[in-house]
Amino acid sequence: MKTNILSKSVLGVCFLSSALTFNSCTKSDDNTNTPPKGGGTSSTQIYYRRSANNAAEDELWVVNASGTNDHKINISLPSGWKLDDEDMAEVSKDGKNLAFLVFAENPRKYGMYTSTTDGTHVQPVLTQGGDGLALQGFIDQSSVLFWQATPNYDFELYRVNLDGSNKQKINIALPAGETFGDEELAKITADGKSIVFLTQTASNSAPSIYKCNLDGTGVKLVLNEATDASIALQDLTSDGVALYRKQTNDTDELWSVKLDGSDKHKINISLPSGQFLQDEEMAKATSDGNLIFSTTNSDGSSQAIYKSKLDGTGVTLVKQIPTGSYIAIQSVKTITVK
């Protein structure tokens, strides 16, 4: 399990596109306070994990997609508890509440809490020992999907209500010789009825993406990847497209595929010189058809958040992160106010 982003590989690749120029990477107010089709105004918030200036402790931050109002969410935790590092926060479908993960040392134990998105009204969901948890997404307003590590560090998928009730394992009959993929391994479709998940073989090669019903039945193959690739699910769009990170020979790319297995392709993104796509938690789709993603330089000291169209065009800078801070995008929500 990941323990700190400082230990993660920061190698990546910058994808060049003739349709974009470097000058397009500038700030704009697109995607914030824009009128949605149904009337009113919309605002997109980006929630991200940040370690402040090489500090061991992780923080949860939020910034508007326009780059404005970047600030830390102050969450008051019980004594001895700290925010977990990655896969640690999700925002509810209505954008009003957070689910987030914490851990404590001596003895090592893990927990899940909820709060409002400003960090207030903190309430416990569950606490346990073992080898770690990772949030995967909200199923509906009152329940979340998460994985739980076993003692031999396999993964099991669970759901639980935010009041701590009805924790249950989701039993999925995996194909012979395959186990759940690593880390960002499962997402919930927009209607809350299906799970999209990753598998890998015992040798951690030949990764695949599958889809099943919420109860684990009806497993169907979406795609098989190359044997030399490592993949991690990033997000699902509202119209049934999976975004996933594909790493081959230490280079990170962003790919998409429809959930029926068609239209698999790399998303070509033009980035400033010396900036690369991060690995792992680096891309999210907004409900109004945009892409939010994070970048890093070769040694990880310069990180940033960008936005673009879902096809990778129209790249603009959202936020340059202060030197020495390390980030991972957690959740993105577009809220409409009528």
CSV table of C-alpha atoms in Angstrom, one decimal:
chain,number,residue,atom,x,y,z
A,1,MET,CA,0.0,0.0,0.0
A,2,LYS,CA,1.2,3.5,-0.7
A,3,THR,CA,2.4,5.3,2.4
A,4,ASN,CA,3.5,8.7,1.1
A,5,ILE,CA,3.6,10.3,-2.3
A,6,LEU,CA,7.3,11.1,-1.6
A,7,SER,CA,8.1,7.5,-2.3
A,8,LYS,CA,6.2,7.3,-5.6
A,9,SER,CA,7.7,7.3,-9.0
A,10,VAL,CA,7.5,10.6,-10.7
A,11,LEU,CA,8.5,9.4,-14.1
A,12,GLY,CA,6.0,10.2,-16.9
A,13,VAL,CA,5.6,11.3,-20.4
A,14,CYS,CA,4.4,14.5,-22.1
A,15,PHE,CA,2.1,13.9,-24.9
A,16,LEU,CA,2.3,16.5,-27.7
A,17,SER,CA,-0.6,17.4,-29.9
A,18,SER,CA,-0.5,19.5,-33.0
A,19,ALA,CA,-3.9,20.8,-32.2
A,20,LEU,CA,-2.6,22.7,-29.2
A,21,THR,CA,0.2,25.2,-28.6
A,22,PHE,CA,2.1,25.7,-25.5
A,23,ASN,CA,0.5,29.2,-25.1
A,24,SER,CA,-2.8,27.5,-24.4
A,25,CYS,CA,-1.6,26.6,-20.9
A,26,THR,CA,-2.9,29.7,-19.3
A,27,LYS,CA,-5.4,30.4,-16.6
A,28,SER,CA,-9.1,31.0,-17.4
A,29,ASP,CA,-12.4,31.1,-15.7
A,30,ASP,CA,-13.9,28.5,-17.9
A,31,ASN,CA,-16.0,25.9,-16.0
A,32,THR,CA,-16.7,28.1,-13.0
A,33,ASN,CA,-19.8,30.2,-12.7
A,34,THR,CA,-20.9,29.3,-16.1
A,35,PRO,CA,-24.6,28.9,-16.9
A,36,PRO,CA,-25.6,25.2,-17.2
A,37,LYS,CA,-28.2,24.0,-19.6
A,38,GLY,CA,-30.9,23.9,-16.9
A,39,GLY,CA,-30.3,27.5,-15.8
A,40,GLY,CA,-28.5,28.9,-12.7
A,41,THR,CA,-24.8,28.9,-12.3
A,42,SER,CA,-22.3,26.1,-11.9
A,43,SER,CA,-19.1,25.9,-9.9
A,44,THR,CA,-16.5,23.1,-10.0
A,45,GLN,CA,-14.5,22.3,-6.9
A,46,ILE,CA,-11.3,20.1,-7.0
A,47,TYR,CA,-10.5,18.3,-3.8
A,48,TYR,CA,-6.9,17.2,-3.5
A,49,ARG,CA,-4.5,15.6,-1.0
A,50,ARG,CA,-1.5,17.8,-0.2
A,51,SER,CA,1.6,17.2,1.9
A,52,ALA,CA,2.8,20.6,3.0
A,53,ASN,CA,6.5,21.3,2.2
A,54,ASN,CA,7.7,17.7,2.7
A,55,ALA,CA,5.8,17.3,5.9
A,56,ALA,CA,4.9,13.7,6.9
A,57,GLU,CA,1.3,14.7,7.6
A,58,ASP,CA,-1.3,14.9,4.7
A,59,GLU,CA,-3.9,17.6,4.3
A,60,LEU,CA,-7.1,17.9,2.3
A,61,TRP,CA,-7.4,21.0,0.1
A,62,VAL,CA,-10.0,22.4,-2.3
A,63,VAL,CA,-9.7,24.8,-5.2
A,64,ASN,CA,-12.2,26.1,-7.8
A,65,ALA,CA,-11.6,25.0,-11.3
A,66,SER,CA,-10.9,28.7,-12.1
A,67,GLY,CA,-7.9,28.6,-9.7
A,68,THR,CA,-9.6,30.7,-7.1
A,69,ASN,CA,-10.3,30.1,-3.4
A,70,ASP,CA,-7.6,27.5,-2.9
A,71,HIS,CA,-7.6,26.6,0.8
A,72,LYS,CA,-7.0,23.8,3.3
A,73,ILE,CA,-10.1,22.1,4.7
A,74,ASN,CA,-9.6,22.1,8.5
A,75,ILE,CA,-10.8,18.8,9.9
A,76,SER,CA,-10.8,18.3,13.7
A,77,LEU,CA,-9.9,14.7,14.4
A,78,PRO,CA,-9.8,12.7,17.7
A,79,SER,CA,-6.4,12.6,19.4
A,80,GLY,CA,-3.9,10.3,17.7
A,81,TRP,CA,-5.7,10.2,14.3
A,82,LYS,CA,-4.3,11.6,11.1
A,83,LEU,CA,-5.6,11.8,7.5
A,84,ASP,CA,-4.5,8.9,5.4
A,85,ASP,CA,-2.4,9.6,2.3
A,86,GLU,CA,-4.1,8.4,-0.9
A,87,ASP,CA,-7.5,7.2,-2.0
A,88,MET,CA,-8.5,9.0,1.2
A,89,ALA,CA,-11.4,11.4,0.4
A,90,GLU,CA,-14.6,11.4,-1.7
A,91,VAL,CA,-17.4,14.0,-2.1
A,92,SER,CA,-21.0,13.0,-2.0
A,93,LYS,CA,-23.1,13.1,-5.2
A,94,ASP,CA,-24.8,16.4,-4.1
A,95,GLY,CA,-21.5,17.9,-3.1
A,96,LYS,CA,-22.4,18.6,0.5
A,97,ASN,CA,-20.5,15.9,2.4
A,98,LEU,CA,-17.1,14.2,2.6
A,99,ALA,CA,-16.1,10.7,3.4
A,100,PHE,CA,-12.5,10.4,4.3
A,101,LEU,CA,-9.9,7.9,5.7
A,102,VAL,CA,-7.7,8.3,8.8
A,103,PHE,CA,-5.1,6.2,10.6
A,104,ALA,CA,-3.4,6.0,14.0
A,105,GLU,CA,-0.1,4.4,15.1
A,106,ASN,CA,0.8,2.2,18.0
A,107,PRO,CA,-1.1,0.1,17.4
A,108,ARG,CA,-1.7,0.7,13.7
A,109,LYS,CA,-5.4,1.1,13.0
A,110,TYR,CA,-7.6,2.6,10.3
A,111,GLY,CA,-10.9,4.5,10.3
A,112,MET,CA,-13.4,6.2,8.1
A,113,TYR,CA,-15.2,9.4,9.0
A,114,THR,CA,-17.7,11.8,7.4
A,115,SER,CA,-18.1,15.6,7.6
A,116,THR,CA,-19.6,18.4,5.7
A,117,THR,CA,-17.3,19.7,2.9
A,118,ASP,CA,-16.1,22.5,5.0
A,119,GLY,CA,-14.7,20.0,7.5
A,120,THR,CA,-17.3,20.4,10.2
A,121,HIS,CA,-19.7,18.0,11.8
A,122,VAL,CA,-17.2,15.1,11.9
A,123,GLN,CA,-18.7,11.7,12.6
A,124,PRO,CA,-17.1,8.2,12.7
A,125,VAL,CA,-18.2,5.6,10.2
A,126,LEU,CA,-16.0,2.6,11.1
A,127,THR,CA,-12.7,1.8,12.8
A,128,GLN,CA,-10.6,-1.3,12.4
A,129,GLY,CA,-7.1,-2.8,12.6
A,130,GLY,CA,-5.6,-4.6,9.7
A,131,ASP,CA,-3.7,-3.5,6.6
A,132,GLY,CA,-5.5,-0.5,5.3
A,133,LEU,CA,-8.5,0.9,3.5
A,134,ALA,CA,-9.0,3.0,0.3
A,135,LEU,CA,-12.1,4.8,-0.7
A,136,GLN,CA,-13.3,4.1,-4.3
A,137,GLY,CA,-16.5,6.3,-4.5
A,138,PHE,CA,-20.0,7.1,-3.3
A,139,ILE,CA,-22.6,4.6,-4.3
A,140,ASP,CA,-25.5,6.9,-3.4
A,141,GLN,CA,-25.9,9.7,-0.9
A,142,SER,CA,-25.7,7.4,2.1
A,143,SER,CA,-23.2,4.7,1.2
A,144,VAL,CA,-19.6,4.3,-0.2
A,145,LEU,CA,-17.5,1.7,-1.9
A,146,PHE,CA,-14.0,0.9,-0.5
A,147,TRP,CA,-11.4,-1.7,-0.6
A,148,GLN,CA,-9.9,-3.4,2.5
A,149,ALA,CA,-6.5,-5.2,2.4
A,150,THR,CA,-6.1,-8.7,3.7
A,151,PRO,CA,-3.1,-9.9,5.8
A,152,ASN,CA,-1.4,-11.2,2.7
A,153,TYR,CA,-2.2,-7.9,1.0
A,154,ASP,CA,-4.9,-9.0,-1.4
A,155,PHE,CA,-7.9,-6.7,-1.8
A,156,GLU,CA,-11.5,-7.1,-1.0
A,157,LEU,CA,-14.3,-4.8,-2.0
A,158,TYR,CA,-16.9,-3.6,0.6
A,159,ARG,CA,-19.7,-1.1,0.9
A,160,VAL,CA,-20.9,0.6,4.1
A,161,ASN,CA,-23.5,3.1,5.0
A,162,LEU,CA,-22.2,6.4,6.3
A,163,ASP,CA,-23.8,5.8,9.7
A,164,GLY,CA,-21.6,2.7,10.0
A,165,SER,CA,-24.4,0.2,9.4
A,166,ASN,CA,-24.7,-2.6,6.8
A,167,LYS,CA,-21.0,-3.1,6.0
A,168,GLN,CA,-20.9,-6.0,3.5
A,169,LYS,CA,-18.3,-7.6,1.3
A,170,ILE,CA,-19.1,-7.5,-2.4
A,171,ASN,CA,-18.5,-11.0,-3.7
A,172,ILE,CA,-17.3,-10.9,-7.3
A,173,ALA,CA,-16.4,-14.2,-9.1
A,174,LEU,CA,-13.1,-13.2,-10.8
A,175,PRO,CA,-11.8,-15.2,-13.8
A,176,ALA,CA,-9.4,-18.0,-12.9
A,177,GLY,CA,-5.9,-16.8,-12.2
A,178,GLU,CA,-6.9,-13.1,-11.7
A,179,THR,CA,-7.0,-10.9,-8.6
A,180,PHE,CA,-8.1,-7.4,-8.0
A,181,GLY,CA,-5.8,-4.8,-9.4
A,182,ASP,CA,-3.7,-2.5,-7.2
A,183,GLU,CA,-4.8,0.8,-5.5
A,184,GLU,CA,-7.3,2.7,-7.8
A,185,LEU,CA,-9.1,-0.5,-8.7
A,186,ALA,CA,-12.9,0.2,-8.7
A,187,LYS,CA,-15.4,3.0,-9.5
A,188,ILE,CA,-19.2,3.3,-9.4
A,189,THR,CA,-21.2,4.2,-12.5
A,190,ALA,CA,-23.2,7.4,-12.4
A,191,ASP,CA,-26.5,5.6,-11.8
A,192,GLY,CA,-25.0,3.7,-8.8
A,193,LYS,CA,-26.0,0.4,-10.3
A,194,SER,CA,-22.6,-1.0,-11.5
A,195,ILE,CA,-19.0,-1.4,-10.5
A,196,VAL,CA,-16.1,-1.0,-12.9
A,197,PHE,CA,-13.0,-2.7,-11.6
A,198,LEU,CA,-9.4,-3.8,-12.4
A,199,THR,CA,-7.8,-7.2,-12.3
A,200,GLN,CA,-4.3,-8.5,-12.8
A,201,THR,CA,-2.7,-11.9,-13.0
A,202,ALA,CA,-0.6,-13.5,-10.2
A,203,SER,CA,2.5,-12.1,-11.8
A,204,ASN,CA,1.0,-8.5,-11.8
A,205,SER,CA,0.9,-8.6,-15.6
A,206,ALA,CA,-1.9,-8.6,-18.2
A,207,PRO,CA,-4.3,-6.2,-16.4
A,208,SER,CA,-8.0,-6.1,-17.4
A,209,ILE,CA,-11.0,-3.9,-16.8
A,210,TYR,CA,-14.4,-5.5,-16.0
A,211,LYS,CA,-17.9,-4.4,-15.2
A,212,CYS,CA,-20.4,-6.0,-12.9
A,213,ASN,CA,-23.7,-5.3,-11.1
A,214,LEU,CA,-23.5,-3.6,-7.7
A,215,ASP,CA,-24.0,-7.0,-5.9
A,216,GLY,CA,-21.0,-8.5,-7.8
A,217,THR,CA,-23.0,-10.5,-10.3
A,218,GLY,CA,-23.0,-10.3,-14.1
A,219,VAL,CA,-19.2,-9.9,-14.6
A,220,LYS,CA,-18.4,-8.7,-18.1
A,221,LEU,CA,-15.0,-8.0,-19.7
A,222,VAL,CA,-14.5,-4.4,-20.9
A,223,LEU,CA,-10.9,-4.8,-22.1
A,224,ASN,CA,-7.6,-6.6,-21.8
A,225,GLU,CA,-4.4,-4.5,-21.7
A,226,ALA,CA,-0.9,-5.4,-22.9
A,227,THR,CA,1.1,-7.7,-20.7
A,228,ASP,CA,3.8,-5.1,-20.2
A,229,ALA,CA,1.4,-2.3,-19.0
A,230,SER,CA,0.3,-1.3,-15.5
A,231,ILE,CA,-3.1,0.5,-15.2
A,232,ALA,CA,-5.1,2.4,-12.6
A,233,LEU,CA,-8.7,3.5,-12.9
A,234,GLN,CA,-9.1,7.3,-12.6
A,235,ASP,CA,-12.7,8.0,-13.1
A,236,LEU,CA,-15.9,7.2,-15.0
A,237,THR,CA,-17.7,9.9,-17.1
A,238,SER,CA,-21.5,10.3,-16.8
A,239,ASP,CA,-22.0,8.8,-20.3
A,240,GLY,CA,-20.1,5.6,-19.7
A,241,VAL,CA,-16.4,6.1,-20.4
A,242,ALA,CA,-13.6,4.8,-18.2
A,243,LEU,CA,-10.5,7.0,-17.8
A,244,TYR,CA,-7.4,5.0,-16.8
A,245,ARG,CA,-3.7,5.6,-16.3
A,246,LYS,CA,-1.6,3.3,-18.4
A,247,GLN,CA,2.1,3.0,-17.5
A,248,THR,CA,4.5,1.3,-19.9
A,249,ASN,CA,8.3,1.4,-19.5
A,250,ASP,CA,8.0,4.0,-16.7
A,251,THR,CA,5.9,6.4,-18.8
A,252,ASP,CA,2.4,7.5,-17.8
A,253,GLU,CA,-0.4,8.0,-20.3
A,254,LEU,CA,-4.1,8.8,-19.9
A,255,TRP,CA,-6.4,6.5,-21.8
A,256,SER,CA,-10.2,6.1,-22.2
A,257,VAL,CA,-12.5,3.3,-23.2
A,258,LYS,CA,-16.3,3.0,-23.4
A,259,LEU,CA,-17.7,0.5,-21.0
A,260,ASP,CA,-18.8,-1.7,-23.9
A,261,GLY,CA,-15.1,-2.1,-24.8
A,262,SER,CA,-15.2,0.2,-27.8
A,263,ASP,CA,-13.3,3.3,-28.7
A,264,LYS,CA,-10.2,2.6,-26.7
A,265,HIS,CA,-7.6,5.4,-27.2
A,266,LYS,CA,-4.9,7.5,-25.7
A,267,ILE,CA,-5.9,11.1,-24.7
A,268,ASN,CA,-3.2,13.3,-26.1
A,269,ILE,CA,-2.4,16.2,-23.8
A,270,SER,CA,0.1,19.0,-24.6
A,271,LEU,CA,1.9,20.0,-21.4
A,272,PRO,CA,4.6,22.7,-20.7
A,273,SER,CA,8.2,21.6,-21.2
A,274,GLY,CA,9.4,19.5,-18.3
A,275,GLN,CA,6.0,18.6,-16.9
A,276,PHE,CA,4.6,15.1,-17.0
A,277,LEU,CA,1.3,13.4,-16.1
A,278,GLN,CA,1.5,12.1,-12.5
A,279,ASP,CA,1.0,8.4,-11.9
A,280,GLU,CA,-1.9,7.0,-9.8
A,281,GLU,CA,-4.5,9.6,-8.7
A,282,MET,CA,-4.1,12.2,-11.4
A,283,ALA,CA,-7.2,12.6,-13.5
A,284,LYS,CA,-11.0,13.2,-12.9
A,285,ALA,CA,-13.9,14.0,-15.3
A,286,THR,CA,-16.3,16.7,-14.4
A,287,SER,CA,-20.1,16.3,-14.9
A,288,ASP,CA,-20.1,19.0,-17.5
A,289,GLY,CA,-17.6,17.4,-19.9
A,290,ASN,CA,-14.2,18.5,-18.8
A,291,LEU,CA,-11.0,16.9,-17.5
A,292,ILE,CA,-9.0,17.8,-14.4
A,293,PHE,CA,-5.5,16.4,-14.1
A,294,SER,CA,-2.3,16.8,-12.2
A,295,THR,CA,1.3,17.0,-13.4
A,296,THR,CA,4.8,16.8,-11.9
A,297,ASN,CA,8.4,17.4,-13.0
A,298,SER,CA,11.1,14.8,-13.1
A,299,ASP,CA,12.1,15.0,-9.5
A,300,GLY,CA,8.6,15.7,-8.1
A,301,SER,CA,9.4,19.1,-6.7
A,302,SER,CA,7.0,21.1,-9.1
A,303,GLN,CA,3.4,19.9,-9.3
A,304,ALA,CA,0.3,21.5,-10.7
A,305,ILE,CA,-3.4,21.0,-11.5
A,306,TYR,CA,-4.7,21.6,-15.0
A,307,LYS,CA,-8.0,21.3,-16.8
A,308,SER,CA,-8.9,20.6,-20.4
A,309,LYS,CA,-11.7,19.1,-22.5
A,310,LEU,CA,-12.2,15.4,-22.3
A,311,ASP,CA,-10.3,14.9,-25.5
A,312,GLY,CA,-7.2,16.7,-24.1
A,313,THR,CA,-7.6,20.0,-26.0
A,314,GLY,CA,-7.9,23.4,-24.4
A,315,VAL,CA,-5.4,22.9,-21.6
A,316,THR,CA,-5.4,25.6,-19.0
A,317,LEU,CA,-3.6,25.9,-15.7
A,318,VAL,CA,-5.7,25.7,-12.6
A,319,LYS,CA,-3.2,25.9,-9.8
A,320,GLN,CA,0.6,25.8,-9.6
A,321,ILE,CA,1.4,24.0,-6.3
A,322,PRO,CA,4.2,25.6,-4.1
A,323,THR,CA,7.6,24.0,-4.5
A,324,GLY,CA,8.1,21.0,-2.2
A,325,SER,CA,4.4,20.2,-1.8
A,326,TYR,CA,3.0,16.9,-3.2
A,327,ILE,CA,-0.5,16.3,-4.3
A,328,ALA,CA,-3.0,13.7,-5.4
A,329,ILE,CA,-6.5,14.6,-6.8
A,330,GLN,CA,-9.2,13.0,-4.7
A,331,SER,CA,-12.6,14.2,-6.1
A,332,VAL,CA,-14.2,16.7,-8.4
A,333,LYS,CA,-17.7,18.1,-8.1
A,334,THR,CA,-19.7,20.5,-10.2
A,335,ILE,CA,-22.5,22.1,-8.3
A,336,THR,CA,-25.3,24.1,-9.9
A,337,VAL,CA,-27.0,26.9,-7.9
A,338,LYS,CA,-30.3,28.0,-9.3
